[in-house]
Tab-separated table of C-alpha atoms and ligand atoms in Angstrom:
chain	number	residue	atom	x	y	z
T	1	UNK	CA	-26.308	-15.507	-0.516
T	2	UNK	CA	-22.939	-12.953	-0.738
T	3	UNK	CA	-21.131	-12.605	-3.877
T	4	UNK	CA	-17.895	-13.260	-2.725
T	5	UNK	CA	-16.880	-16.426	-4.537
T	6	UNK	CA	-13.724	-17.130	-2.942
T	7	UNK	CA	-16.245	-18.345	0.630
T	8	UNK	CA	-18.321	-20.528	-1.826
T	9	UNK	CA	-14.672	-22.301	-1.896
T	10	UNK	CA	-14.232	-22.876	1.702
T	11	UNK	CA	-15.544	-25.992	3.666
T	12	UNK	CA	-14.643	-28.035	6.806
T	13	UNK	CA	-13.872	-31.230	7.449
T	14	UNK	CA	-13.620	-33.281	10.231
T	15	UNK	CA	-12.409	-36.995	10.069
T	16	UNK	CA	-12.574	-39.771	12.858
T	17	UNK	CA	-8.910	-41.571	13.866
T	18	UNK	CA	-9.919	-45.200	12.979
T	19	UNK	CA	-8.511	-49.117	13.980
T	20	UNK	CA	-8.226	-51.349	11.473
T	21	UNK	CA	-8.135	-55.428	11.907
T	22	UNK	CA	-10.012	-55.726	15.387
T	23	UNK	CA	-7.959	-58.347	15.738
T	24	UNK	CA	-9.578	-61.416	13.910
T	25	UNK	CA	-10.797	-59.580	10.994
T	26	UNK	CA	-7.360	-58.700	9.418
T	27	UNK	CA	-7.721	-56.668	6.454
T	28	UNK	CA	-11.296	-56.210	6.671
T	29	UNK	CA	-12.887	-55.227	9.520
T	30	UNK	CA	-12.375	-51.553	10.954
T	31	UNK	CA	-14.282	-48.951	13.849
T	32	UNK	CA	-14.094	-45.538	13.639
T	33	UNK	CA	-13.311	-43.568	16.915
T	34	UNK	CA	-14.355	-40.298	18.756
T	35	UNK	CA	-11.022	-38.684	18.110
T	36	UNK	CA	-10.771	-36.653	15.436
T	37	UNK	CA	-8.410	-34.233	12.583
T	38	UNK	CA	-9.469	-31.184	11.708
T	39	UNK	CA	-9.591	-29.187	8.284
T	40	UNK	CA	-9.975	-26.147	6.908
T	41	UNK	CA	-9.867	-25.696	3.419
T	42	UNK	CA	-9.818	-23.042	0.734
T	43	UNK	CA	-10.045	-23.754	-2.818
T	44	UNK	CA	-8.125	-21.342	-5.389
T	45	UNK	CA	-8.300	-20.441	-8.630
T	46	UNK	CA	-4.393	-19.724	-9.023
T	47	UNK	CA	-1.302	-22.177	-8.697
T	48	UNK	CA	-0.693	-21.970	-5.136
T	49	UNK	CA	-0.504	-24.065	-1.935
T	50	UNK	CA	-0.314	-22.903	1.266
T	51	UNK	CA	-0.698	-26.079	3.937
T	52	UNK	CA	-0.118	-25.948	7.633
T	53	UNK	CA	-0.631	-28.314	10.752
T	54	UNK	CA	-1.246	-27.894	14.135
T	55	UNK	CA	-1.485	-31.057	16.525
T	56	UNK	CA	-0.483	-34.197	16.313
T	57	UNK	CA	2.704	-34.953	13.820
T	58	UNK	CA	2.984	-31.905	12.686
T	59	UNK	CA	6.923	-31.473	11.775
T	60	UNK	CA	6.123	-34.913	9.868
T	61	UNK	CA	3.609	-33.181	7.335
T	62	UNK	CA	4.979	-31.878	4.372
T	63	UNK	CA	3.422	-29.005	3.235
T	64	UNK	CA	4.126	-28.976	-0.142
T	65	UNK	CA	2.774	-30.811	-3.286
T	66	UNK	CA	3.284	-34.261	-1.780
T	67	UNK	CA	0.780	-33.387	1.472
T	68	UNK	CA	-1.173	-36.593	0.877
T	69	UNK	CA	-4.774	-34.269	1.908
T	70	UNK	CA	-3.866	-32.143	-1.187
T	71	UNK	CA	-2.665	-34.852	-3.355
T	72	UNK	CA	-6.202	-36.510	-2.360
T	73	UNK	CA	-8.584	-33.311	-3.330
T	74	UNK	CA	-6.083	-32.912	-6.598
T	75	UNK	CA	-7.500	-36.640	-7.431
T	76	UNK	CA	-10.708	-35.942	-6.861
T	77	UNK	CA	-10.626	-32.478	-8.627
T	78	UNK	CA	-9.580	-34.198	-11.557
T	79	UNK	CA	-12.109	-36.523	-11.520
T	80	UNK	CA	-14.655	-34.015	-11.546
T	81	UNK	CA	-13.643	-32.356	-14.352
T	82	UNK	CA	-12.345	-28.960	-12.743
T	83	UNK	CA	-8.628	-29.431	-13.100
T	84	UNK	CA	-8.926	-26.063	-14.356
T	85	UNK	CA	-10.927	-24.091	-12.503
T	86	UNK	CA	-9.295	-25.396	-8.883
T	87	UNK	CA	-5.439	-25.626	-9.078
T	88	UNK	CA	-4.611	-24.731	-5.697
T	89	UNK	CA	-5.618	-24.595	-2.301
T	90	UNK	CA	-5.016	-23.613	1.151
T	91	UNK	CA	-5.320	-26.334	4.060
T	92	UNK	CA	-5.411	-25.682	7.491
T	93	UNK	CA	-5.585	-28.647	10.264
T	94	UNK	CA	-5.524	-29.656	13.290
T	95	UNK	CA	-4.712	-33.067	14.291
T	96	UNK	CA	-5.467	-35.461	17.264
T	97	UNK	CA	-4.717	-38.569	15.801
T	98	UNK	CA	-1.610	-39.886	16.802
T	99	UNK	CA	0.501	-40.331	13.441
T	100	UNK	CA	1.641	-43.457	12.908
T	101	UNK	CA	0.320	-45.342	15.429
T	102	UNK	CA	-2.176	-47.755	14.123
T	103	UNK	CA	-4.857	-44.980	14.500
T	104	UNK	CA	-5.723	-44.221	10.996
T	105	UNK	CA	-3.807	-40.938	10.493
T	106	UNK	CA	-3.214	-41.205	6.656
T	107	UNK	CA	-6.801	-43.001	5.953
T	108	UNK	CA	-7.902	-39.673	7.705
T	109	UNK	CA	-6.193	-37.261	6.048
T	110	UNK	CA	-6.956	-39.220	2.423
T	111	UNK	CA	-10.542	-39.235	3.165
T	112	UNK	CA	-10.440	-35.385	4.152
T	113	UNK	CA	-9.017	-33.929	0.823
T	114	UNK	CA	-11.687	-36.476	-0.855
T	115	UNK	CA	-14.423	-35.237	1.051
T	116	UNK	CA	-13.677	-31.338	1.097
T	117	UNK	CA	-12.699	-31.468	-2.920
T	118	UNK	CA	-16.280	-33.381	-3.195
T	119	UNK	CA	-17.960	-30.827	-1.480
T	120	UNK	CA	-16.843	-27.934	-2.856
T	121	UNK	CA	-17.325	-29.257	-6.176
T	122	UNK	CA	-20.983	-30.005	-4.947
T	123	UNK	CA	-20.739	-33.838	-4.117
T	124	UNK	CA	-20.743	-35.035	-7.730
T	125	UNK	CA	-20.268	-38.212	-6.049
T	126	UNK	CA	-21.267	-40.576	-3.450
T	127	UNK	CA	-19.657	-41.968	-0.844
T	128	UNK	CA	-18.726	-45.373	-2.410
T	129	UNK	CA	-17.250	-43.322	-4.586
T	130	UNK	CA	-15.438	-41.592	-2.236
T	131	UNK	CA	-14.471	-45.147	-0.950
T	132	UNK	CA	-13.165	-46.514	-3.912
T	133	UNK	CA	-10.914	-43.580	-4.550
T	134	UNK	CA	-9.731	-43.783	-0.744
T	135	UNK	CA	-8.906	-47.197	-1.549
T	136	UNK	CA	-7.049	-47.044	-4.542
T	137	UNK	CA	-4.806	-44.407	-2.623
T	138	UNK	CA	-4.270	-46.372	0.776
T	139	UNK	CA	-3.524	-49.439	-1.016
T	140	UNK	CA	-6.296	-51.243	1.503
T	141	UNK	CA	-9.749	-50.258	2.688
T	142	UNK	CA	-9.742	-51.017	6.145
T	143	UNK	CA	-9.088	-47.509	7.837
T	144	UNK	CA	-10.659	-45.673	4.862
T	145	UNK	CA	-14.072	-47.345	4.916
T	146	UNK	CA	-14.669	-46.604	8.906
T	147	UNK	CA	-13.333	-42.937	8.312
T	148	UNK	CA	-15.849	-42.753	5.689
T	149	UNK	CA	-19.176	-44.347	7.322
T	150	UNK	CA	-18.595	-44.189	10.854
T	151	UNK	CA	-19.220	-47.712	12.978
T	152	UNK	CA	-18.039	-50.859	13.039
T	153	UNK	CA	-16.976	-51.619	9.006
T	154	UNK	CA	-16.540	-54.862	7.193
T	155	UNK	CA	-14.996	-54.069	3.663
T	156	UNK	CA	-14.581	-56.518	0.746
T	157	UNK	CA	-11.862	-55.301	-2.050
T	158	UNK	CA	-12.348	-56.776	-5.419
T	159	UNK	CA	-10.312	-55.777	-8.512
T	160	UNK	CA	-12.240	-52.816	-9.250
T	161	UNK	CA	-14.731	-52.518	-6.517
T	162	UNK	CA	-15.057	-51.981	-2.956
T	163	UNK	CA	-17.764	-53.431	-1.059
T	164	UNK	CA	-18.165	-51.786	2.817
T	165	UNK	CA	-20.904	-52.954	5.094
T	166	UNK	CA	-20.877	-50.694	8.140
T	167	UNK	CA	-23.275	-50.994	11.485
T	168	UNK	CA	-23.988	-50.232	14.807
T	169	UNK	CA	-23.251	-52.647	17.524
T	170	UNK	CA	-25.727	-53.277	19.667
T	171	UNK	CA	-23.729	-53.355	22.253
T	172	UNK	CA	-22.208	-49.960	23.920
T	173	UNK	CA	-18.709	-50.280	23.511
T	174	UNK	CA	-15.569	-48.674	24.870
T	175	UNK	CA	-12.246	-48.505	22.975
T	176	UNK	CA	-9.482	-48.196	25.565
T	177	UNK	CA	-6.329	-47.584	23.659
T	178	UNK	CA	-2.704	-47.459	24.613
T	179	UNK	CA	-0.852	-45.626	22.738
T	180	UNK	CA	3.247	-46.191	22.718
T	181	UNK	CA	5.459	-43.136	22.476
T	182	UNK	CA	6.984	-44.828	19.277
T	183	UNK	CA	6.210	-45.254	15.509
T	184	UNK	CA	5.339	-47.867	13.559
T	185	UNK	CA	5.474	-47.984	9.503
T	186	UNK	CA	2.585	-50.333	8.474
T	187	UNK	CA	5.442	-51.108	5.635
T	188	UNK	CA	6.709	-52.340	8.326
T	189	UNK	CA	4.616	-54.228	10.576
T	190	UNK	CA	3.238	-56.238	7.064
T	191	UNK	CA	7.098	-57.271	6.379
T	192	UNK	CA	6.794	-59.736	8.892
T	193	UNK	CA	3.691	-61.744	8.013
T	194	UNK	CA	4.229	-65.017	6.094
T	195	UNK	CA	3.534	-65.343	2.582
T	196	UNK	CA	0.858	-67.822	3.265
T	197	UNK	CA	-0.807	-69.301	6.431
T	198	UNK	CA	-1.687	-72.807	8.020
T	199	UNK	CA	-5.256	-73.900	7.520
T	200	UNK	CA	-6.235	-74.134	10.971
T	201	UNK	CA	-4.869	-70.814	11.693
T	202	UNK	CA	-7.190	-69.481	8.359
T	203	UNK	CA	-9.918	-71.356	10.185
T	204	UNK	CA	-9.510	-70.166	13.581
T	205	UNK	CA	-9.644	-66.112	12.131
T	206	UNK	CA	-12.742	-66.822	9.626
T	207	UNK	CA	-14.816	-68.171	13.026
T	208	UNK	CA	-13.620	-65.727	15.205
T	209	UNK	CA	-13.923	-62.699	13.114
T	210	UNK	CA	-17.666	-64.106	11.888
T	211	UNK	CA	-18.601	-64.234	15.493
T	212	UNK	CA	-16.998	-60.785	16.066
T	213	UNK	CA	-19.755	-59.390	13.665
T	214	UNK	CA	-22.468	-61.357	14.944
T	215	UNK	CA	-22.136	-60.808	18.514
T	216	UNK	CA	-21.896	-56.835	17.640
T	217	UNK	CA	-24.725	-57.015	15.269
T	218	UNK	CA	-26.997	-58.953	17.636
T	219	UNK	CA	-26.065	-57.396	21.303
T	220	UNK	CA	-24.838	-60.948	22.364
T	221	UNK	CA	-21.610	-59.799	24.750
T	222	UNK	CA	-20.824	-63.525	25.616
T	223	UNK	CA	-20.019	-63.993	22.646
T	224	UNK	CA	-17.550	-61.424	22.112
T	225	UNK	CA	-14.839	-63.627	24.954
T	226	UNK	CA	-13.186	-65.270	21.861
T	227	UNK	CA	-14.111	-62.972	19.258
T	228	UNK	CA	-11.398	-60.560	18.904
T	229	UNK	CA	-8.296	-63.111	18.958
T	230	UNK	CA	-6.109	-63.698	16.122
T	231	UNK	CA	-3.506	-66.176	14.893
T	232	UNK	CA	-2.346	-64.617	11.292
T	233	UNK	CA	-0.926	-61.102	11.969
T	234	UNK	CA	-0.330	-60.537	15.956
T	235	UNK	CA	1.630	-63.535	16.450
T	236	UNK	CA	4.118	-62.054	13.852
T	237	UNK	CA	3.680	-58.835	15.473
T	238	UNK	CA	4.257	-59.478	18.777
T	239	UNK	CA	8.301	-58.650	18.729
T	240	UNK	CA	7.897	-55.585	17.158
T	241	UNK	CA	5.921	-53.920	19.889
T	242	UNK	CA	7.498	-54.683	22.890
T	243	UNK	CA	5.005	-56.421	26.026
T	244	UNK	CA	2.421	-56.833	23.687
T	245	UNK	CA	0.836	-60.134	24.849
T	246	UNK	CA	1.778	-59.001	28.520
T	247	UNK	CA	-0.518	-55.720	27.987
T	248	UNK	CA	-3.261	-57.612	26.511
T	249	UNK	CA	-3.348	-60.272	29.626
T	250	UNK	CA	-3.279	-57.403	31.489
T	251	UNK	CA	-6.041	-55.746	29.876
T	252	UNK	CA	-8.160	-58.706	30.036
T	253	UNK	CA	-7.119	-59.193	33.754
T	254	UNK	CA	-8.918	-55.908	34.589
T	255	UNK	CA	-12.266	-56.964	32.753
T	256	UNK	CA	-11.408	-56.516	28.812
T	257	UNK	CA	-13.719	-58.049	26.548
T	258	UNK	CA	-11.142	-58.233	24.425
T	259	UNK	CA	-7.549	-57.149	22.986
T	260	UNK	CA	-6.086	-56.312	19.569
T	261	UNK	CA	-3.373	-54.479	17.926
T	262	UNK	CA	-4.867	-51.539	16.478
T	263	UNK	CA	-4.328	-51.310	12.984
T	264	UNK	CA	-0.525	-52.717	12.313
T	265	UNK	CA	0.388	-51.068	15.743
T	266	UNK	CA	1.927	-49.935	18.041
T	267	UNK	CA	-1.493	-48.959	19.602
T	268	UNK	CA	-2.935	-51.750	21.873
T	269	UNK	CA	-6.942	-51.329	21.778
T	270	UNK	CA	-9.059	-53.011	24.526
T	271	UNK	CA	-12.722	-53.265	24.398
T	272	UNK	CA	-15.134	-53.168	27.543
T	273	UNK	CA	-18.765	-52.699	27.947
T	274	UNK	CA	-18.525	-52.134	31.534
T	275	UNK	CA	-18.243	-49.085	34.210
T	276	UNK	CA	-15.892	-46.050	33.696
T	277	UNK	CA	-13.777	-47.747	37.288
T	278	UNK	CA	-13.275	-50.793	34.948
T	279	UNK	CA	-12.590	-48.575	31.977
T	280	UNK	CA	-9.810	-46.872	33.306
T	281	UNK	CA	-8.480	-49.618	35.631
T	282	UNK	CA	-8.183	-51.422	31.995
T	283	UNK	CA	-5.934	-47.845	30.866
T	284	UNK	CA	-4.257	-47.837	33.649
T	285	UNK	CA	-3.263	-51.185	33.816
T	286	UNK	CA	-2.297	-50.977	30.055
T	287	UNK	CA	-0.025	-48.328	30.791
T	288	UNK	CA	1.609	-50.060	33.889
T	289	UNK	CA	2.715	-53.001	32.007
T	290	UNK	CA	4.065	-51.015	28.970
T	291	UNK	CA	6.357	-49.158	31.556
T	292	UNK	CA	7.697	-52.586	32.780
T	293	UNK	CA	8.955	-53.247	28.903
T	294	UNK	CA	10.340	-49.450	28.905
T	295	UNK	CA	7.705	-48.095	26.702
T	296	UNK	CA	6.163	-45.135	28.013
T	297	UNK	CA	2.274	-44.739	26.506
T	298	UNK	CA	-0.162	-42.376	27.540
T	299	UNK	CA	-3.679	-43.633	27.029
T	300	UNK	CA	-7.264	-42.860	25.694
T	301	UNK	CA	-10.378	-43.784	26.535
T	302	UNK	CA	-13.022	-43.655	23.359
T	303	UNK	CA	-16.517	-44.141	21.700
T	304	UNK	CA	-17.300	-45.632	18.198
T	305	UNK	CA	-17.458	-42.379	15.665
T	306	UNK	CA	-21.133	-43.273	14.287
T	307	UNK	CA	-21.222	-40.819	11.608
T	308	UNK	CA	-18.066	-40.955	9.872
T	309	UNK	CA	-16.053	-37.769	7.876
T	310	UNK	CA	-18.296	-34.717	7.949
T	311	UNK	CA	-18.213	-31.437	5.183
T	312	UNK	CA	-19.665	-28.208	6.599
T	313	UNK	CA	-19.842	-25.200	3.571
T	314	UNK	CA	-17.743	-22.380	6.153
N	1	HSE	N1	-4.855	-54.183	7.846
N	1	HSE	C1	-3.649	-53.403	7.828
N	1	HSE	C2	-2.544	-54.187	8.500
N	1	HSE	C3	-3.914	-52.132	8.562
N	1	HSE	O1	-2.783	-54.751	9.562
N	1	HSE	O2	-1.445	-54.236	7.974
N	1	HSE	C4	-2.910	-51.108	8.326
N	1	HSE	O3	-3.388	-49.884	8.843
């Protein structure tokens, strides 16, 4: 053990970029991703921040008191009871998560400052806690909870509690995103949604998003055909992200599974259990049809995170 106590206040964090929705489970179901953000943190003693960003977004960041990953370990800080023995910090990251994209970049960087504050105030509490903090910051827990757990989430918000349910698919999925060289403010994208919904259209998400999990959860791909479509958020969506429903036939056309909006957008995710050729055929193809609606997109080809946001003492 050293005797330096500053180092007893350092820890790293690294948080997976998440998509929210899957398509028929809007608002509740979410995956986390094998693309990460980065952080390094030191916790002081004195009055001071001193934030900076590498990566993705980073003129976007502000690296003052309103940095959302401080503003997140402040909350938690508090919480624990040592407002006065932490009032400052220093935060380095690095980012890979496209920012606002429908990738999860705030849930990320609101479940780092909770999870490096927790750790460095020796993990007074639990994860669900973490989550229900997370929560009450995002406004919604479907990007938080997957950052959090890792795998394939289903989340349940009541008034004061969060209920998350995360797994393992059984079967070996691939997340083939296509990412737009645009922004989109979730604010946004929700703007657009009706204030309520026909029956049938509540009925056709509550079978298909059922199915979703069941298929995962039991390994049964045929299932999956149907599974992923949605009739109460894309259809709204759809003119705000230009050759939407042209990328996903196009996507399915090269052996998707299945097609959703990541998140509110403007990501496109694809999902494929089949060969890399397919895989990137699927990418490719993505990206090809984007450029016929003059949206340029680069593309990524990912896993399902299975472990969620990770603390390491530096
Ligand atoms: N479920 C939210 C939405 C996700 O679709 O608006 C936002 O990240």
């Amino acid at each position: 053990m050293d005797n330096e106590t500053s180092s007893a206040k350092k820890v790293k964090v690294k948080v997976p970029g998440t998509s929210a929705n899957c398509g028929s489970g809007f608002d509740c179901l979410g995956l986390a991703a094998t693309i990460y953000n980065e952080f390094e943190f030191t916790f002081l003693e004195e009055k001071r921040l001193d934030i900076s960003a590498t990566g993705e977004g980073t003129e976007l960041i502000p690296t003052d008191e309103k940095n959302i990953v401080w503003q997140s370990a402040r909350l938690l800080i508090e919480r624990a009871g040592e407002g006065d023995k932490i009032k400052g910090a220093e935060i380095r990251m690095v980012n890979h998560v496209p920012m606002s994209r429908g990738l999860g970049s705030s849930a990320a960087a609101i479940v780092a400052g909770l999870v490096g504050a927790n750790a460095v105030v020796e993990n007074p509490f639990s994860r669900q806690d973490i989550l229900k903090f997370a929560t009450e910051i995002e406004g919604h827990p479907d990007n938080v909870a997957p950052a959090i757990f890792g795998g394939f989430t289903v989340s349940v918000a009541e008034k004061n509690q969060v209920h998350t349910f995360s797994f393992l698919p059984k079967i070996k999925l691939k997340l083939i995103v296509a990412v737009p060289d645009f922004p989109l403010s979730t604010k946004m994208a929700r703007q657009v949604l009706p204030q309520s919904i026909p029956l049938q259209d509540a009925v056709f998400n509550i079978s298909r998003a059922s199915m979703l999990v069941a298929a995962l959860i039991e390994g049964k791909e045929k299932f999956l055909s149907c599974a992923f479509d949605d009739a109460i958020h894309q259809p709204y969506r759809t003119k705000l992200v230009p050759g939407m429903q042209e990328v996903f036939a196009a996507a399915k056309k090269s052996g998707a599974l299945g097609v959703a909006l990541s998140g509110a957008g403007p990501c496109l995710i694809a999902f494929s259990a089949a060969s890399k050729k397919i895989e990137s055929d699927i990418a490719s193809e993505m990206v090809q049809t984007f450029k016929r609606f003059n949206v340029q997109a680069g593309a990524l080809i990912l896993d399902l995170d299975t472990h969620g946001a990770v603390a390491e003492p530096v």
